[in-house]
Short mmCIF file of C-alpha atoms in Angstrom, two decimals:
data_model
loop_
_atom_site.label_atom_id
_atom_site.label_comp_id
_atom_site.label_asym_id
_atom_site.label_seq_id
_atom_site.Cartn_x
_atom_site.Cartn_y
_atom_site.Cartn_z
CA UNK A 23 -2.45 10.82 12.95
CA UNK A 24 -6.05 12.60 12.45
CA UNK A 25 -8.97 10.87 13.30
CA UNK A 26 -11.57 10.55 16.40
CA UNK A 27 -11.25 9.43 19.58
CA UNK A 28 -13.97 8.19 21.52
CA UNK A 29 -13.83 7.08 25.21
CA UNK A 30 -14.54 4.88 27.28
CA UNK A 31 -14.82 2.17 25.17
CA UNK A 32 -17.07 0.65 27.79
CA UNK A 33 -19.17 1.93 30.55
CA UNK A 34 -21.68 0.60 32.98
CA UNK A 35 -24.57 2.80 34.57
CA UNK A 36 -26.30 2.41 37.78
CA UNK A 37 -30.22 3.21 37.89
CA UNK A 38 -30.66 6.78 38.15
CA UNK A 39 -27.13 7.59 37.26
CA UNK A 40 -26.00 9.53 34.48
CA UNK A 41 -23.43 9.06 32.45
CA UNK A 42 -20.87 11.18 29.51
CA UNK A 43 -19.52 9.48 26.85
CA UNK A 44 -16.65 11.79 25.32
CA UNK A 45 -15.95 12.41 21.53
CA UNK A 46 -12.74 14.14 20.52
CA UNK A 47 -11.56 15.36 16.92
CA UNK A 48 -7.94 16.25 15.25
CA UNK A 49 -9.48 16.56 11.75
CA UNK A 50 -10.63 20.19 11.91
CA UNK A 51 -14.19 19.09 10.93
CA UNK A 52 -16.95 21.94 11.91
CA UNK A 53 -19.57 18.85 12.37
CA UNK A 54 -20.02 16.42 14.58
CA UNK A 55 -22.60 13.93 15.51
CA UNK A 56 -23.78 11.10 17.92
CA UNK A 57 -25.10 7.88 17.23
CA UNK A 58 -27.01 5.06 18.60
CA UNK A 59 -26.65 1.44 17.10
CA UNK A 60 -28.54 -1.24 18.34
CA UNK A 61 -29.00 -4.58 16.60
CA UNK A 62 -30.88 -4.39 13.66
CA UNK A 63 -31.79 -0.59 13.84
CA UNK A 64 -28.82 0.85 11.72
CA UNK A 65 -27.18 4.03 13.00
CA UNK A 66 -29.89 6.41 14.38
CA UNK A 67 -28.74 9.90 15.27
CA UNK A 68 -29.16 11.89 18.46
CA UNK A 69 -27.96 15.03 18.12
CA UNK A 70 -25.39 16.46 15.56
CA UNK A 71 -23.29 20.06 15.18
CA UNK A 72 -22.38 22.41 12.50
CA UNK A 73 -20.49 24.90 14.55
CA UNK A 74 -19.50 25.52 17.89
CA UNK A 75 -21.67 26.29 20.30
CA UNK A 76 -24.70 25.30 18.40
CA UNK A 77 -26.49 22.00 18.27
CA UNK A 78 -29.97 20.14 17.03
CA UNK A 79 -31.86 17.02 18.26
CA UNK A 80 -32.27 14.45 15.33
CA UNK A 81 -34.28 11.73 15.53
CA UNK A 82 -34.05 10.42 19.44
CA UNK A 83 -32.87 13.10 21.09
CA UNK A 84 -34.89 11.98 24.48
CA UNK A 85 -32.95 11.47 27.66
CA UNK A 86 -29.93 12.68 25.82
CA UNK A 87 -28.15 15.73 26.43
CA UNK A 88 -24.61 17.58 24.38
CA UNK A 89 -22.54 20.55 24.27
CA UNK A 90 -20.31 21.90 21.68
CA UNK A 91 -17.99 24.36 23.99
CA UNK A 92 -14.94 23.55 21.36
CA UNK A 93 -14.78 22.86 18.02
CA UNK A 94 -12.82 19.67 18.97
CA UNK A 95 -15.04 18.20 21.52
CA UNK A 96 -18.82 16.97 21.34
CA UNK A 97 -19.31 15.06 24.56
CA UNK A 98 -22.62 12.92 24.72
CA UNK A 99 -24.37 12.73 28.57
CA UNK A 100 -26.71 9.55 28.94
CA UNK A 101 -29.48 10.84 31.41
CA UNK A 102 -31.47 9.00 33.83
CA UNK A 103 -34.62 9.93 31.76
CA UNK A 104 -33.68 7.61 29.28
CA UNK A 105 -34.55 3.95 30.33
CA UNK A 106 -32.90 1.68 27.88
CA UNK A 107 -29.75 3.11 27.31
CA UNK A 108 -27.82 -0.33 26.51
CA UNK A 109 -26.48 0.22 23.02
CA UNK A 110 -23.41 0.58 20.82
CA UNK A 111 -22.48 4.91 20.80
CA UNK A 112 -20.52 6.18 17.69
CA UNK A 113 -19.36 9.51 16.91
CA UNK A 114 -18.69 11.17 13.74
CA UNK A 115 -17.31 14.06 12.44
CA UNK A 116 -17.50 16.10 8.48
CA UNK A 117 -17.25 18.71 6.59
CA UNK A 118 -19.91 20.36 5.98
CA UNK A 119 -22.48 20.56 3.23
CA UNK A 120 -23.20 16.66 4.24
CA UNK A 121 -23.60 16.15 0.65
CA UNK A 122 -20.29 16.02 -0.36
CA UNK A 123 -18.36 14.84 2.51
CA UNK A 124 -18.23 11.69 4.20
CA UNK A 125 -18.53 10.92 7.79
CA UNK A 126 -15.65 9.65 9.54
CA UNK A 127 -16.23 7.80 12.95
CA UNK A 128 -14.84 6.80 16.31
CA UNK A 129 -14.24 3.24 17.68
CA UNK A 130 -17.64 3.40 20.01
CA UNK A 131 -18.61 3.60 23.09
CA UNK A 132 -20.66 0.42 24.75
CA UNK A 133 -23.18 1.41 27.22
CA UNK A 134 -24.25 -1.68 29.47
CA UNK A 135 -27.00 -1.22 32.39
CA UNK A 136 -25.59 -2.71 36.01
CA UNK B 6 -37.82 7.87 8.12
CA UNK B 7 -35.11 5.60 7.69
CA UNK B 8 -34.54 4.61 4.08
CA UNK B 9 -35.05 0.74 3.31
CA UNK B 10 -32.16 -1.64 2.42
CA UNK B 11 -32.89 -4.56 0.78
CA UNK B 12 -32.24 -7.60 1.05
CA UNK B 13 -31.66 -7.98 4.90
CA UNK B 14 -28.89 -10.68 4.32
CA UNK B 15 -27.02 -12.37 1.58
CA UNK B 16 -24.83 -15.09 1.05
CA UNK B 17 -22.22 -15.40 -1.21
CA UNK B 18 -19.44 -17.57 -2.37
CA UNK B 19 -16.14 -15.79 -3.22
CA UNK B 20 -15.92 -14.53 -6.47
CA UNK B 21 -19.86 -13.90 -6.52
CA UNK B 22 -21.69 -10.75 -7.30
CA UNK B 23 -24.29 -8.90 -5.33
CA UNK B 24 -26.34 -5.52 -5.49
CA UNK B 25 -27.93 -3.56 -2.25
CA UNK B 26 -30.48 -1.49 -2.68
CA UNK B 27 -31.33 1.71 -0.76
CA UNK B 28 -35.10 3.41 -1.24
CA UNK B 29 -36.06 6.66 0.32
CA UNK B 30 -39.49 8.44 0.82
CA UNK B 31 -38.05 11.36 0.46
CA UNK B 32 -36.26 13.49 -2.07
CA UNK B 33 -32.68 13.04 -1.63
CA UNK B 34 -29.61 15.71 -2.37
CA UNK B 35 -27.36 12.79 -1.50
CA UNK B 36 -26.69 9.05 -0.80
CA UNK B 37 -23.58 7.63 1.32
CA UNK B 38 -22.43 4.05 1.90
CA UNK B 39 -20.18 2.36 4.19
CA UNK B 40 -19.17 -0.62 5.65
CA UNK B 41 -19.09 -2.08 9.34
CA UNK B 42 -17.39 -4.73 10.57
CA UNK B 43 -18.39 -6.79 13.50
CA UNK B 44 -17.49 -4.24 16.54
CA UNK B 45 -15.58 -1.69 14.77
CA UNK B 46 -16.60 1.55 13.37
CA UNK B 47 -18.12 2.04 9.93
CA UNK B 48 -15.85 3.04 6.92
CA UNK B 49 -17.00 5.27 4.17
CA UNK B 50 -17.40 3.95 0.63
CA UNK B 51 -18.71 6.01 -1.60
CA UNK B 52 -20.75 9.28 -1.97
CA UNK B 53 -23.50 9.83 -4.95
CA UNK B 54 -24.78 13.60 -5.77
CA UNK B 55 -26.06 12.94 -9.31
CA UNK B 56 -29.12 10.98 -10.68
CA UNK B 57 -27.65 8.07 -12.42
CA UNK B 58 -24.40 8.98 -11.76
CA UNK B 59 -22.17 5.84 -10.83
CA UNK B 60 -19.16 6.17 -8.39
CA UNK B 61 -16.27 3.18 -8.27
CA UNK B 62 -14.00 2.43 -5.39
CA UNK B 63 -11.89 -1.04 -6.32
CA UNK B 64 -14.86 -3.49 -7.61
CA UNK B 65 -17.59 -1.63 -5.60
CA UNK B 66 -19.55 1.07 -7.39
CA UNK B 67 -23.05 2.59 -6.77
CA UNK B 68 -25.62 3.95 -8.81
CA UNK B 69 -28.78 6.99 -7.85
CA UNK B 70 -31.67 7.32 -9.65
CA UNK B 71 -31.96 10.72 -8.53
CA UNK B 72 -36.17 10.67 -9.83
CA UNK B 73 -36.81 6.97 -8.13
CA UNK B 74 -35.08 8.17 -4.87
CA UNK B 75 -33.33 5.01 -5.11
CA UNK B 76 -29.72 3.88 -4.63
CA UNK B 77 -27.81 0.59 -5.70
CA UNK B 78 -24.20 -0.92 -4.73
CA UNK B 79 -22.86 -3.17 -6.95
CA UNK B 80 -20.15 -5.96 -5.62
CA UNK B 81 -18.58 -7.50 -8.37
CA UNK B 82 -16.09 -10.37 -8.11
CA UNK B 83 -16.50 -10.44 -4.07
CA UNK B 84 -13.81 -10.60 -1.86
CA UNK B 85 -13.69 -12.46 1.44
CA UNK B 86 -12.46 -8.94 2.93
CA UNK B 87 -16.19 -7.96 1.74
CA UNK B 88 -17.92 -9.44 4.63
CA UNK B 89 -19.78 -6.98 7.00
CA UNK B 90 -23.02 -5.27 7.08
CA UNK B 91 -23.65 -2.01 4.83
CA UNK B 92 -25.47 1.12 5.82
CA UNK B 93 -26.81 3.47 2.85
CA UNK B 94 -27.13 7.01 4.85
CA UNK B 95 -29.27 9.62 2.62
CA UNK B 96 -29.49 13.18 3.20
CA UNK B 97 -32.47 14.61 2.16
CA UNK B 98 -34.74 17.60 1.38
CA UNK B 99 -36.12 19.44 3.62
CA UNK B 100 -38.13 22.47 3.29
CA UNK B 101 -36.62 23.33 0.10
CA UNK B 102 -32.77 22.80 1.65
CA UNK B 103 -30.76 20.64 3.82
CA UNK B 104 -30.46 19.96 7.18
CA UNK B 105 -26.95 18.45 6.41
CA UNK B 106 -27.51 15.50 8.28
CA UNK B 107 -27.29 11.50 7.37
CA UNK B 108 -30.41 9.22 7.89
CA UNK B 109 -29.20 5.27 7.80
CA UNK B 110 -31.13 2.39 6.96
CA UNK B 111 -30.87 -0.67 8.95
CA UNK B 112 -27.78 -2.30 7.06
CA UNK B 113 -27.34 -4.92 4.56
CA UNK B 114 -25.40 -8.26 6.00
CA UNK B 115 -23.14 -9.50 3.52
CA UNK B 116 -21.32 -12.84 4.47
CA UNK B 117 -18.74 -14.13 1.56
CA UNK B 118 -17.38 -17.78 2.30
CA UNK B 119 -14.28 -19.32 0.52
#
């Protein structure tokens, strides 16, 4: 069956550690994004992709790093720099234009601090 | 910005109706809603392109006041299988086109009791 596979479903980071999260896709979808859900906040997103080997920072892209080698993978790597990092991780993927297409996600990822 | 859902939190009793609203700042080329249950990953509902166009998925449809920059879910007859929180993600203008990507709000609770 199609869909996205996200794993680990949990992880735990040290101080000063960082940490990938990975994303994979089977739906042949040329986007792909990361999210961060925290309670209350909604789903805010942290980087996204249209095409392979191409990628922009949405709205809190800091201490966050991706890459977009393949169009199937979109790994996400928690850095050290960012100092809350507990949260629930989604990814999606789409068609693109956005407009017409919806977003279909992955299980999560949750991120504890040890 | 994150559009604003409103109200927070409702209530209901089965059988019960209930609307969400979803405002934006900005102009909008399109407004998506889904549905998240406790610790699993959101589910697309709907998609709206047009203003006042209204888009039905079982007894869930949505309205968009395209000019208002305002969207609306209607629940009619609600279902105990309705419970969870809803996101309204918009896409929106930017610089005269689109940056294809989704901004959420901060999610609607709905909690329907027997």
């Amino acid at each position: 069956d199609g869909g996205i596979t996200q794993s680990p479903k949990y992880l735990f980071r040290k101080e000063g550690q960082n940490v990938t999260l990975s994303c994979e896709q089977n739906l042949n979808h040329d986007a792909m994004y990361w999210y961060r859900q925290d309670p209350g906040q909604g789903l805010r997103l942290i980087y996204y992709s249209q095409i392979v080997n191409d990628f922009q920072k949405g709205d809190i892209a800091e201490g966050y790093s991706v890459s977009r080698e393949k169009k199937e993978s979109f790994p996400l790597t928690v850095t050290s720099a960012q100092k809350n990092p507990t949260a629930f991780y989604l990814c999606a993927s789409g068609q693109t234009p956005a407009r017409n297409q919806p977003q279909h996600f992955g299980d999560g990822t949750r991120l504890s601090i040890l | 910005q994150q559009p604003v859902q409103s109200p927070q939190a409702v209530i209901l009793r089965e059988g019960e109706d209930a609307v969400i609203n979803c405002s934006s700042s900005k102009a909008l080329y399109s407004v998506h809603w889904y549905r998240q249950k406790h610790g699993e990953a959101p589910v697309f509902l709907m998609i709206l392109l047009k203003g006042g166009e209204q888009k039905g998925h079982e007894k869930i449809s949505a309205s968009f006041n395209e000019k208002k920059q305002q969207s609306s879910l209607y629940l009619t007859a609600s279902q105990l299988s309705y419970s969870g929180t809803y996101f309204c993600g918009t896409e929106s203008v930017n610089g005269g086109g689109s940056n294809y990507k989704l901004t959420f709000g901060k999610g609607t609770l709905l909690t329907v009791n027997p």
